[in-house]
Amino acid sequence: MRARELGRKSVVVGDRVSLVGDVSGADGALARIVRIVERRSVLRRTADDDENTAEGRHERVVVANADQLVIVSALADPPPRTGFIDRCLVAAYDAGIEPLLCLTKADLAGPDQVVGYYAELELPYVLVRPDSDLDALRTLLAGRVSVLVGHSGVGKSTLVNRLVPDALRTVGVVSAIGRGRHTSTSAVALRLPRTPDADGDPGWIVDTPGVRSFGLAHVSAESLLHGFPDLVEGTVDCPPNCPHTPDEADCALDAWVANGKADERRLASYRRLLASRSGDADPREPERNPGDPLAGS
């Protein structure tokens, strides 16, 4: 139970709290949360995927006190969507937590195109196959609180069940059109089990529901640019208060890309996020363009 004196302050997964009452954990035990310790990090997303709902553009705290955001993306079935990954990267940088790209279904497709798209960022990544031992991933999770996010159908629940066999997270199937069903319905923190050949804290993972979009209306335009470090240096020659939009003739980012300093798809993604943040575009990631595995994803 939450103490009345906390008012409307919400308690989220990852919060450190102070309790009073019976904390034995026995059946029927009752304790109250009387204090929420100051959060050292807060991962947020804006529910702007449907402005017609009562929750449209409502800021949600996904998890508190996380160290790492694990962006789970399948390499095929469904194919990767770099627009979603870009949004997650912005959210991670804004929250001050480290990103890690986890590419699943590596038995179905290679990672070169996705990894190449993020080459300038030196984004850490790990490949996961159905028969892989997950040792590399466990090493990157050890001693940390890691949040797993990803579209439905990318194999996130399957991955969680492999990491924590007692988790029993519901696993769905991917439809013939490459879309998964939402199988996780709430965020759950899970303690990673110790392995015989590893010492120290194995860490925690927080499994989150599959999401269609990761809204960024709560992120300032300046912080949004920091999610694209490969573009930051290109803004040095921009005029003061440059909006970096396509119709700004003096924006230096177009020349930066034309000179091969950054991928043009990264600039297009950044400008899409700028437009969706200001309400000038659909905040959901656009559908993939036929024939280009990464365009518009």
Short mmCIF file of C-alpha atoms in Angstrom, two decimals, residues 59-252:
data_model
loop_
_atom_site.label_atom_id
_atom_site.label_comp_id
_atom_site.label_asym_id
_atom_site.label_seq_id
_atom_site.Cartn_x
_atom_site.Cartn_y
_atom_site.Cartn_z
CA GLU A 59 3.96 11.64 -20.29
CA ARG A 60 4.57 8.25 -18.69
CA VAL A 61 7.44 7.14 -16.50
CA VAL A 62 8.56 3.76 -17.80
CA VAL A 63 11.05 2.92 -15.05
CA ALA A 64 13.16 4.65 -12.41
CA ASN A 65 16.81 4.15 -11.47
CA ALA A 66 17.76 2.24 -14.61
CA ASP A 67 21.37 2.07 -15.79
CA GLN A 68 20.85 0.73 -19.28
CA LEU A 69 18.19 0.71 -22.00
CA VAL A 70 18.26 -2.51 -24.00
CA ILE A 71 16.58 -1.88 -27.36
CA VAL A 72 15.39 -5.25 -28.62
CA SER A 73 14.96 -5.40 -32.39
CA ALA A 74 14.53 -8.40 -34.65
CA LEU A 75 16.64 -8.61 -37.79
CA ALA A 76 13.73 -10.26 -39.61
CA ASP A 77 10.11 -11.26 -39.02
CA PRO A 78 9.39 -8.45 -38.20
CA PRO A 79 12.19 -6.52 -39.93
CA PRO A 80 14.15 -3.84 -38.03
CA ARG A 81 12.67 -0.36 -37.69
CA THR A 82 15.40 2.20 -37.24
CA GLY A 83 12.86 4.96 -36.59
CA PHE A 84 11.85 3.21 -33.39
CA ILE A 85 15.49 2.58 -32.43
CA ASP A 86 16.27 6.27 -32.99
CA ARG A 87 13.43 7.25 -30.65
CA CYS A 88 14.68 4.89 -27.97
CA LEU A 89 18.21 6.28 -28.28
CA VAL A 90 16.92 9.82 -27.78
CA ALA A 91 14.95 8.70 -24.71
CA ALA A 92 18.03 6.94 -23.29
CA TYR A 93 20.33 9.93 -23.78
CA ASP A 94 17.68 12.26 -22.34
CA ALA A 95 17.37 10.04 -19.26
CA GLY A 96 21.14 9.77 -18.83
CA ILE A 97 21.24 5.99 -19.23
CA GLU A 98 23.35 3.92 -21.58
CA PRO A 99 21.80 2.29 -24.66
CA LEU A 100 22.47 -1.26 -25.83
CA LEU A 101 21.12 -2.67 -29.08
CA CYS A 102 20.04 -6.31 -28.85
CA LEU A 103 19.45 -7.79 -32.30
CA THR A 104 17.37 -10.98 -32.17
CA LYS A 105 16.61 -13.61 -34.82
CA ALA A 106 20.17 -13.32 -36.10
CA ASP A 107 19.70 -16.76 -37.66
CA LEU A 108 17.27 -15.22 -40.18
CA ALA A 109 19.26 -12.18 -41.36
CA GLY A 110 22.63 -10.51 -40.94
CA PRO A 111 23.22 -7.35 -38.89
CA ASP A 112 25.38 -5.40 -41.34
CA GLN A 113 22.75 -2.93 -42.54
CA VAL A 114 21.51 -2.05 -39.07
CA VAL A 115 24.99 -1.90 -37.56
CA GLY A 116 26.22 0.17 -40.50
CA TYR A 117 23.40 2.66 -40.01
CA TYR A 118 24.69 3.36 -36.49
CA ALA A 119 28.41 3.07 -37.28
CA GLU A 120 29.15 6.72 -36.41
CA LEU A 121 27.58 6.31 -32.95
CA GLU A 122 29.71 3.33 -31.91
CA LEU A 123 26.50 1.93 -30.46
CA PRO A 124 27.20 -1.29 -28.53
CA TYR A 125 25.21 -4.26 -29.78
CA VAL A 126 24.79 -7.97 -29.19
CA LEU A 127 23.43 -10.64 -31.53
CA VAL A 128 21.00 -13.29 -30.32
CA ARG A 129 20.12 -16.54 -32.07
CA PRO A 130 17.79 -19.29 -30.85
CA ASP A 131 20.80 -21.50 -30.12
CA SER A 132 23.13 -18.81 -28.68
CA ASP A 133 24.26 -19.17 -25.07
CA LEU A 134 23.53 -15.51 -24.09
CA ASP A 135 26.85 -15.25 -22.23
CA ALA A 136 27.78 -12.02 -24.02
CA LEU A 137 24.43 -10.47 -23.13
CA ARG A 138 24.62 -11.61 -19.50
CA THR A 139 28.03 -9.96 -19.21
CA LEU A 140 26.57 -6.65 -20.42
CA LEU A 141 23.64 -6.94 -17.99
CA ALA A 142 25.68 -7.88 -14.92
CA GLY A 143 25.59 -5.42 -12.03
CA ARG A 144 23.05 -3.16 -13.75
CA VAL A 145 19.34 -2.44 -13.87
CA SER A 146 18.47 -2.84 -17.54
CA VAL A 147 15.17 -1.96 -19.20
CA LEU A 148 14.12 -4.03 -22.20
CA VAL A 149 11.96 -2.28 -24.81
CA GLY A 150 10.85 -3.40 -28.23
CA HIS A 151 8.00 -3.82 -30.65
CA SER A 152 5.71 -6.82 -30.18
CA GLY A 153 6.95 -9.85 -32.06
CA VAL A 154 10.69 -9.14 -31.83
CA GLY A 155 11.26 -11.99 -29.36
CA LYS A 156 11.61 -9.92 -26.21
CA SER A 157 9.47 -12.21 -24.03
CA THR A 158 11.30 -15.25 -25.36
CA LEU A 159 14.59 -13.58 -24.49
CA VAL A 160 13.39 -12.75 -20.97
CA ASN A 161 12.33 -16.36 -20.41
CA ARG A 162 15.76 -17.54 -21.51
CA LEU A 163 17.50 -15.11 -19.18
CA VAL A 164 15.15 -15.83 -16.25
CA PRO A 165 13.66 -19.33 -16.69
CA ASP A 166 11.19 -18.77 -13.84
CA ALA A 167 9.82 -15.57 -15.38
CA LEU A 168 7.14 -17.40 -17.42
CA ARG A 169 6.49 -14.35 -19.59
CA THR A 170 3.76 -14.97 -22.16
CA VAL A 171 5.11 -15.61 -25.65
CA GLY A 172 3.07 -14.80 -28.75
CA VAL A 173 3.47 -15.58 -32.43
CA VAL A 174 4.24 -13.31 -35.36
CA SER A 175 1.49 -13.06 -37.96
CA ALA A 176 1.99 -13.65 -41.67
CA ILE A 177 2.40 -9.90 -42.20
CA GLY A 178 5.29 -9.69 -39.75
CA ARG A 179 3.47 -8.20 -36.79
CA GLY A 180 3.49 -9.55 -33.29
CA ARG A 181 0.75 -9.52 -30.68
CA HIS A 182 1.16 -7.64 -27.42
CA THR A 183 2.01 -10.38 -24.93
CA SER A 184 3.41 -8.43 -21.97
CA THR A 185 0.86 -6.14 -20.32
CA SER A 186 2.84 -4.55 -17.50
CA ALA A 187 6.42 -3.68 -16.60
CA VAL A 188 8.00 -6.27 -14.31
CA ALA A 189 11.42 -6.21 -12.61
CA LEU A 190 13.18 -9.58 -12.58
CA ARG A 191 16.34 -10.55 -10.74
CA LEU A 192 18.79 -12.30 -13.05
CA PRO A 193 19.89 -15.68 -11.68
CA ARG A 194 23.50 -16.24 -10.74
CA THR A 195 25.55 -18.44 -13.02
CA PRO A 196 28.10 -20.94 -11.67
CA ASP A 197 31.04 -19.37 -13.53
CA ALA A 198 30.29 -15.72 -12.70
CA ASP A 199 30.93 -13.71 -9.56
CA GLY A 200 29.24 -10.54 -8.36
CA ASP A 201 25.80 -9.08 -8.92
CA PRO A 202 24.09 -10.63 -11.97
CA GLY A 203 21.84 -7.55 -12.28
CA TRP A 204 18.15 -6.91 -12.85
CA ILE A 205 16.09 -6.65 -16.01
CA VAL A 206 12.80 -4.81 -16.39
CA ASP A 207 10.53 -6.32 -19.01
CA THR A 208 8.13 -3.78 -20.51
CA PRO A 209 5.02 -4.22 -22.67
CA GLY A 210 5.56 -4.20 -26.41
CA VAL A 211 4.97 -0.69 -27.72
CA ARG A 212 3.96 0.69 -31.11
CA SER A 213 5.82 3.96 -30.69
CA PHE A 214 8.07 5.74 -28.23
CA GLY A 215 6.72 9.28 -27.98
CA LEU A 216 9.21 12.09 -27.36
CA ALA A 217 6.98 15.14 -26.84
CA HIS A 218 8.53 15.54 -23.37
CA VAL A 219 12.05 15.90 -24.85
CA SER A 220 13.28 19.40 -25.69
CA ALA A 221 14.42 20.15 -29.24
CA GLU A 222 17.99 20.60 -27.97
CA SER A 223 17.97 17.24 -26.19
CA LEU A 224 16.48 15.64 -29.30
CA LEU A 225 19.58 16.62 -31.27
CA HIS A 226 21.81 15.00 -28.64
CA GLY A 227 20.20 11.71 -29.63
CA PHE A 228 21.93 12.15 -32.98
CA PRO A 229 25.58 12.75 -32.01
CA ASP A 230 26.64 12.17 -35.61
CA LEU A 231 24.74 15.35 -36.56
CA VAL A 232 25.72 17.62 -33.66
CA GLU A 233 29.02 18.81 -35.13
CA GLY A 234 27.25 19.63 -38.38
CA THR A 235 25.16 22.31 -36.65
CA VAL A 236 28.23 24.46 -35.83
CA ASP A 237 27.78 26.46 -39.04
CA CYS A 238 24.02 26.84 -38.61
CA PRO A 239 22.61 30.35 -37.95
CA PRO A 240 21.51 31.16 -34.37
CA ASN A 241 18.26 29.46 -33.35
CA CYS A 242 18.25 27.37 -36.52
CA PRO A 243 15.22 25.04 -36.43
CA HIS A 244 17.06 22.46 -38.60
CA THR A 245 13.90 21.88 -40.64
CA PRO A 246 14.00 21.04 -44.38
CA ASP A 247 12.66 24.49 -45.33
CA GLU A 248 15.47 26.33 -43.49
CA ALA A 249 17.74 27.37 -46.36
CA ASP A 250 20.73 28.20 -44.13
CA CYS A 251 20.68 24.96 -42.12
CA ALA A 252 24.15 23.42 -42.37
#
